[in-house]
Coordinates of C-alpha atoms in Angstrom, one line a residue:
M1 CA 19.4 7.3 6.6
E2 CA 15.7 7.4 7.3
V3 CA 16.4 11.0 8.3
L4 CA 17.6 11.9 5.0
R5 CA 14.5 10.3 3.5
P6 CA 11.7 11.4 5.4
Q7 CA 8.1 10.3 4.6
L8 CA 6.5 12.7 2.4
I9 CA 2.9 13.7 3.1
R10 CA 1.0 15.3 0.1
I11 CA -1.8 18.3 0.9
D12 CA -3.5 20.2 -1.5
G13 CA -1.1 19.3 -4.3
R14 CA 2.1 20.2 -2.2
N15 CA 4.7 17.8 -0.6
Y16 CA 5.8 17.9 2.9
R17 CA 8.4 16.1 4.8
K18 CA 7.2 14.3 8.0
N19 CA 10.2 14.1 10.2
P20 CA 10.4 11.0 12.3
V21 CA 10.0 11.2 15.8
Q22 CA 12.7 9.7 18.8
E23 CA 10.7 7.4 20.6
Q24 CA 11.8 6.0 24.2
T25 CA 12.6 2.6 24.4
Y26 CA 11.9 0.5 27.2
Q27 CA 13.3 -2.8 28.2
H28 CA 10.4 -5.2 27.2
E29 CA 8.6 -2.9 24.9
E30 CA 8.9 -5.9 22.3
D31 CA 7.0 -8.3 24.2
E32 CA 3.5 -8.6 23.2
E33 CA 2.3 -8.8 26.8
D34 CA 3.5 -5.1 27.3
F35 CA 2.1 -4.0 24.0
Y36 CA -1.3 -5.3 24.8
Q37 CA -1.2 -3.5 28.5
G38 CA -0.5 -0.2 26.8
S39 CA -3.1 -0.5 24.2
M40 CA -6.1 -1.8 26.0
E41 CA -6.4 1.1 28.2
C42 CA -9.1 2.7 25.9
A43 CA -10.7 -0.6 24.8
D44 CA -13.0 -1.4 28.1
E45 CA -15.6 0.5 27.0
P46 CA -19.0 -1.5 26.2
C47 CA -19.6 -1.6 22.5
D48 CA -23.1 -2.5 21.3
A49 CA -21.8 -3.0 17.7
Y50 CA -21.0 -6.7 18.4
E51 CA -23.4 -9.6 18.3
V52 CA -23.6 -11.2 21.6
E53 CA -25.7 -14.4 22.0
Q54 CA -27.3 -15.3 25.4
T55 CA -26.8 -19.2 26.2
P56 CA -28.1 -21.2 29.1
Q57 CA -24.4 -20.7 30.5
G58 CA -24.2 -16.9 29.9
F59 CA -23.3 -15.0 26.9
R60 CA -21.1 -15.9 23.6
S61 CA -19.9 -13.8 20.8
T62 CA -17.8 -15.3 18.0
L63 CA -15.3 -13.7 15.4
R64 CA -13.1 -15.2 12.4
A65 CA -9.5 -13.9 11.8
P66 CA -7.3 -15.3 9.4
S67 CA -5.0 -18.1 11.3
L68 CA -1.6 -16.0 10.5
L69 CA -3.0 -13.7 13.4
Y70 CA -3.8 -16.1 15.9
K71 CA -0.2 -16.0 17.6
H72 CA -1.0 -12.3 18.5
I73 CA -3.9 -12.9 20.8
V74 CA -2.5 -16.0 22.2
G75 CA 0.9 -14.1 23.2
K76 CA 3.9 -15.6 24.4
R77 CA 3.2 -18.7 26.4
G78 CA -0.1 -17.7 26.3
D79 CA -0.1 -14.6 28.4
T80 CA -1.9 -12.5 26.4
R81 CA -5.1 -14.5 25.9
K82 CA -4.6 -15.3 29.5
K83 CA -4.4 -11.5 30.9
I84 CA -7.6 -11.0 28.6
E85 CA -9.6 -13.8 30.1
M86 CA -8.5 -12.8 33.7
E87 CA -9.6 -9.1 33.4
T88 CA -12.9 -9.6 31.6
K89 CA -13.9 -12.9 33.5
T90 CA -14.3 -14.8 30.1
S91 CA -12.9 -17.9 28.3
I92 CA -11.4 -17.6 25.0
S93 CA -11.1 -20.4 22.6
I94 CA -9.0 -20.3 19.4
P95 CA -8.5 -22.5 16.4
K96 CA -5.0 -24.3 16.3
P97 CA -2.3 -22.5 14.2
G98 CA -2.9 -23.1 10.5
Q99 CA -6.7 -24.1 11.0
D100 CA -9.5 -21.9 9.8
G101 CA -12.4 -21.2 12.3
E102 CA -14.1 -19.2 14.7
I103 CA -12.7 -17.3 17.9
V104 CA -15.4 -18.1 20.3
I105 CA -15.4 -16.0 23.7
T106 CA -17.9 -17.1 26.5
G107 CA -18.5 -15.7 29.6
Q108 CA -21.2 -15.0 32.4
H109 CA -21.7 -11.5 31.9
R110 CA -22.3 -9.5 28.7
N111 CA -20.1 -6.6 29.3
G112 CA -17.2 -9.0 30.1
V113 CA -17.6 -10.8 26.6
I114 CA -17.9 -7.3 24.8
S115 CA -14.9 -5.8 26.5
A116 CA -12.8 -9.2 25.6
R117 CA -14.0 -8.9 21.9
T118 CA -13.1 -5.1 21.7
R119 CA -9.6 -6.1 23.0
I120 CA -9.2 -9.0 20.5
D121 CA -10.2 -6.4 17.8
V122 CA -7.8 -4.0 19.1
L123 CA -4.9 -6.4 18.7
L124 CA -6.3 -7.8 15.2
D125 CA -6.2 -4.5 13.9
T126 CA -3.1 -3.2 15.2
F127 CA -1.0 -6.6 13.9
R128 CA -2.6 -6.4 11.0
R129 CA -1.4 -3.0 10.2
K130 CA 2.0 -4.3 10.6
Q131 CA 1.6 -7.1 7.9
P132 CA 3.3 -6.5 4.5
F133 CA 0.8 -5.6 1.6
T134 CA -0.2 -8.8 -0.2
H135 CA -2.5 -7.4 -3.2
F136 CA -3.5 -4.2 -4.5
L137 CA -6.4 -2.9 -6.7
A138 CA -5.2 -1.9 -10.0
F139 CA -5.8 -1.1 -13.6
F140 CA -3.4 -2.8 -15.8
L141 CA -1.7 -0.2 -18.3
N142 CA 0.0 -3.0 -20.6
E143 CA -1.6 -2.6 -23.9
V144 CA 0.7 -2.5 -26.9
E145 CA 0.4 1.1 -27.7
V146 CA 1.5 2.2 -24.3
Q147 CA 4.3 -0.4 -23.8
E148 CA 6.0 0.9 -27.0
G149 CA 5.5 4.5 -26.0
F150 CA 7.2 3.5 -22.6
L151 CA 10.2 1.7 -24.1
R152 CA 10.7 4.4 -26.8
F153 CA 10.6 7.0 -23.6
Q154 CA 13.2 4.2 -21.8
E155 CA 15.3 4.5 -25.1
E156 CA 15.6 8.3 -25.3
V157 CA 16.0 9.0 -22.0
L158 CA 19.1 6.8 -21.7
A159 CA 20.3 8.4 -25.3
K160 CA 19.9 11.5 -24.0
C161 CA 20.1 11.9 -20.2
S162 CA 22.1 9.1 -19.1
M163 CA 25.5 9.0 -17.3
N164 CA 26.7 7.0 -20.2
T165 CA 26.0 9.9 -22.6
G166 CA 28.4 12.1 -20.7
G167 CA 26.3 14.0 -18.2
R168 CA 27.8 17.2 -17.5
V169 CA 29.4 18.2 -14.0
R170 CA 28.3 21.0 -11.8
W171 CA 30.1 21.9 -8.4
L172 CA 28.1 21.9 -5.4
T173 CA 30.4 24.8 -3.6
P174 CA 33.6 26.8 -4.6
V175 CA 34.8 26.2 -1.0
I176 CA 35.5 22.5 -1.3
P177 CA 36.1 21.4 -4.7
A178 CA 35.7 17.6 -3.8
L179 CA 32.1 17.8 -3.5
W180 CA 30.7 17.7 -7.0
E181 CA 27.7 16.1 -8.6
A182 CA 27.4 15.0 -12.3
E183 CA 23.8 16.0 -14.2
D184 CA 21.8 12.9 -14.7
H185 CA 23.7 11.3 -11.7
G186 CA 22.1 7.6 -11.1
V187 CA 20.0 7.4 -14.6
D188 CA 20.8 4.2 -15.9
S189 CA 18.6 0.9 -17.4
S190 CA 18.3 -0.9 -14.4
I191 CA 15.6 1.7 -12.8
F192 CA 13.2 1.7 -15.5
Q193 CA 9.7 -0.3 -14.8
N194 CA 9.3 -3.7 -16.6
P195 CA 6.7 -2.7 -19.6
K196 CA 4.7 -5.7 -18.7
K197 CA 4.1 -4.5 -15.3
L198 CA 2.9 -1.1 -15.9
H199 CA -0.6 -0.5 -13.9
L200 CA -2.5 2.4 -12.1
T201 CA -2.8 1.5 -8.6
I202 CA -5.9 2.1 -6.5
G203 CA -5.1 0.9 -3.3
M204 CA -3.1 -1.7 -1.4
L205 CA -4.4 -4.7 0.5
V206 CA -3.5 -6.8 3.2
L207 CA -5.4 -10.3 2.3
L208 CA -4.3 -13.3 4.8
S209 CA -7.0 -15.9 3.8
E210 CA -8.8 -17.2 0.6
E211 CA -12.0 -15.8 2.5
E212 CA -10.5 -12.5 2.7
I213 CA -9.7 -12.5 -1.0
Q214 CA -13.3 -13.6 -1.7
Q215 CA -14.6 -10.6 0.2
T216 CA -12.9 -8.2 -1.7
C217 CA -14.0 -9.9 -4.9
E218 CA -17.5 -9.6 -3.4
M219 CA -16.6 -6.0 -2.2
L220 CA -15.5 -5.0 -5.8
Q221 CA -18.7 -6.4 -7.5
Q222 CA -20.9 -4.7 -5.0
C223 CA -18.9 -1.4 -6.0
K224 CA -19.7 -2.0 -9.9
E225 CA -23.1 -2.7 -9.2
E226 CA -24.0 0.4 -6.8
F227 CA -22.1 3.3 -9.1
I228 CA -19.2 1.9 -11.4
N229 CA -21.6 0.9 -14.1
D230 CA -23.5 4.6 -13.8
I231 CA -20.0 6.3 -13.8
S232 CA -18.4 4.2 -16.7
G233 CA -21.8 3.9 -18.6
G234 CA -20.9 0.0 -18.9
K235 CA -18.2 1.2 -21.2
P236 CA -14.3 1.0 -21.1
L237 CA -12.8 4.4 -19.8
E238 CA -10.7 5.8 -22.6
V239 CA -7.5 7.6 -21.1
E240 CA -4.2 8.9 -22.3
M241 CA -1.0 8.2 -20.6
A242 CA 0.9 11.6 -20.9
G243 CA 3.4 13.9 -19.0
I244 CA 5.9 13.1 -16.1
E245 CA 6.2 14.0 -12.6
Y246 CA 8.3 13.2 -9.7
M247 CA 7.3 11.6 -6.3
N248 CA 9.6 13.8 -3.7
D249 CA 10.0 17.6 -3.4
D250 CA 13.6 17.7 -4.8
P251 CA 13.9 17.1 -8.8
G252 CA 17.9 16.7 -8.3
M253 CA 17.1 13.6 -6.1
V254 CA 14.2 11.7 -7.4
D255 CA 13.3 8.2 -6.3
V256 CA 10.2 7.6 -8.0
L257 CA 9.2 9.0 -11.8
Y258 CA 5.7 8.6 -13.0
A259 CA 3.4 9.1 -15.9
K260 CA 0.2 10.9 -15.6
V261 CA -2.9 9.2 -16.7
H262 CA -6.1 11.5 -17.4
M263 CA -9.3 11.0 -19.4
K264 CA -9.1 11.7 -22.8
D265 CA -12.6 13.6 -22.9
G266 CA -11.4 15.8 -20.2
S267 CA -13.7 14.7 -17.6
N268 CA -13.2 13.5 -14.0
R269 CA -14.8 10.3 -14.3
L270 CA -11.7 8.1 -13.8
Q271 CA -10.8 10.1 -10.4
E272 CA -14.4 10.0 -9.2
L273 CA -14.6 6.2 -9.8
V274 CA -11.3 5.2 -8.2
D275 CA -11.9 7.7 -5.1
R276 CA -15.3 6.0 -4.7
V277 CA -13.8 2.7 -4.7
L278 CA -11.1 3.7 -2.3
E279 CA -13.5 5.2 -0.2
R280 CA -15.7 1.7 -0.1
F281 CA -12.7 -0.3 1.0
Q282 CA -11.5 2.1 3.3
A283 CA -14.9 2.0 5.2
S284 CA -15.2 -1.7 4.9
G285 CA -11.5 -1.9 6.8
L286 CA -10.1 -3.7 3.9
I287 CA -8.0 -0.8 3.0
V288 CA -6.2 1.2 5.6
K289 CA -7.1 4.9 5.3
E290 CA -4.2 6.9 4.6
W291 CA -5.6 9.3 1.6
N292 CA -8.6 10.7 1.0
S293 CA -8.0 10.6 -2.9
V294 CA -6.1 8.5 -5.5
K295 CA -3.0 9.7 -6.7
L296 CA -3.6 8.6 -10.6
H297 CA 0.0 7.5 -11.6
A298 CA 1.9 5.1 -13.7
T299 CA 5.4 4.2 -12.0
V300 CA 8.0 4.6 -15.0
M301 CA 11.4 4.7 -13.0
N302 CA 12.0 3.9 -9.4
T303 CA 15.3 3.7 -7.8
L304 CA 14.4 0.5 -5.9
F305 CA 14.8 -1.7 -8.8
R306 CA 18.4 -0.7 -9.3
K307 CA 19.0 -3.5 -6.6
D308 CA 15.7 -5.6 -6.9
P309 CA 14.0 -5.6 -10.4
N310 CA 11.0 -7.1 -8.5
A311 CA 10.8 -4.5 -5.9
E312 CA 7.3 -2.5 -5.5
G313 CA 7.6 1.2 -4.5
R314 CA 7.3 2.3 -0.8
Y315 CA 5.3 -0.8 0.2
N316 CA 8.0 -2.8 1.4
L317 CA 8.1 -1.5 4.7
Y318 CA 7.5 -4.5 7.2
T319 CA 8.2 -8.0 7.4
A320 CA 5.9 -10.8 8.2
E321 CA 6.4 -10.3 12.1
G322 CA 5.9 -6.6 11.9
K323 CA 9.7 -5.4 11.9
Y324 CA 10.3 -2.0 9.9
I325 CA 12.4 -2.2 6.9
F326 CA 14.5 0.5 5.5
K327 CA 15.5 0.3 2.2
E328 CA 18.8 2.0 1.3
R329 CA 18.4 3.8 -2.1
E330 CA 20.6 6.0 -4.7
S331 CA 18.5 8.5 -6.1
F332 CA 18.8 9.8 -9.7
D333 CA 18.9 13.6 -10.7
G334 CA 15.8 13.8 -12.8
R335 CA 16.0 17.7 -13.5
N336 CA 17.2 16.9 -17.4
I337 CA 14.6 14.2 -17.7
L338 CA 11.8 16.3 -16.4
K339 CA 13.0 19.1 -18.6
L340 CA 13.0 17.4 -21.8
F341 CA 10.1 14.8 -21.5
E342 CA 7.8 17.0 -19.4
N343 CA 4.8 16.2 -21.7
F344 CA 6.2 12.9 -23.1
Y345 CA 3.1 11.0 -24.8
F346 CA 3.0 7.0 -24.0
G347 CA -0.2 6.4 -25.6
S348 CA -4.0 5.9 -25.5
L349 CA -5.5 2.7 -24.0
K350 CA -9.3 1.7 -23.0
L351 CA -9.8 0.9 -19.2
N352 CA -12.2 -2.0 -19.0
S353 CA -11.2 -3.9 -16.0
I354 CA -10.2 -3.7 -12.0
H355 CA -7.9 -6.3 -11.0
I356 CA -7.1 -7.7 -7.6
S357 CA -3.3 -8.2 -8.1
Q358 CA -1.1 -10.4 -6.3
R359 CA 2.3 -8.8 -5.3
F360 CA 5.5 -10.7 -6.2
T361 CA 3.5 -12.8 -8.8
V362 CA 3.4 -12.9 -12.5
D363 CA 0.8 -14.5 -14.9
S364 CA 2.0 -16.1 -18.1
F365 CA 2.1 -12.9 -20.3
G366 CA 4.6 -11.3 -17.3
N367 CA 2.0 -9.2 -15.8
Y368 CA 0.9 -9.3 -11.8
A369 CA -1.5 -12.6 -11.2
S370 CA -4.9 -11.4 -10.8
C371 CA -6.9 -13.0 -8.2
G372 CA -10.2 -11.8 -9.5
Q373 CA -11.7 -8.8 -11.5
I374 CA -14.5 -6.8 -12.6
D375 CA -14.9 -5.6 -16.2
F376 CA -17.0 -2.5 -17.2
S377 CA -18.5 -4.0 -20.4

């Protein structure tokens, strides 16, 4: 099924399909010690970026990491840690599972300590990338006018483009008459977004501890002081939510339909603001760099909602153990929707806050729970 739904990459406004590559499988490839051996070949170069303290016993370096990732440094039966210690001639002290603290690396030689630190950082970065996203930076789009506009959009789409209204049937080929497709196939009420959860995502985050949540809050405050105040002028950004577009490259097989968001004054300030926030968080390592620019969109229809109303787009790709998940989806034919509602006007609103939202949680208003925020005014 993954071959039929390849990852899409957007370049210069166009969507390209990224076809999967068949990888060789080896007998023990899932063992962390084997992963470690293959990933450390380029990690032995001494790095002056780390702080290494000289002590009466030799050299010492410390780092902090979420307790959830400790097991990847220890490895099965402690083999990963033992291998690093043996090859770098160091000793590595790791807090017990569930306890926060510092990972301490000690050794007789500075280069050995740096090498061990580099290897641990590679492990942490690799397994962090396999963790499911926990939070995201976003604007909430749940003002009354926009919610009412969204509900009007849903009502009109279901009235004009749903299979329940008697969608027309077209033949795919005259050779095999059993193969047919109904226009508006797959359009029903189950695939619409919850209007209370309408939002504009800036970037996805993996925050594995309260310390990392606090770090994110501080980073967002720094963005506010350094450039957000200048771009916003200390006032809410007045925007419009109007027009629809689809994510993939076939309007007859759509999985995500979104509304476009733009500044009322026609300026590029919103795009500039979110791109600079994204750039800052990517530079800090809190957001993995996938894109150079934020695609301003508000999801209004998503086929993942069909089986799970709490599903959250393309971001459910890995379990906590780093196993890839493929979610089968039933696409819908969006051609009539795009034709009839191409310029649909959802409403205007003022963006005054960026939130650190927690996935799969809601507040008392039915919106995503916020762990922190900054306000423009």
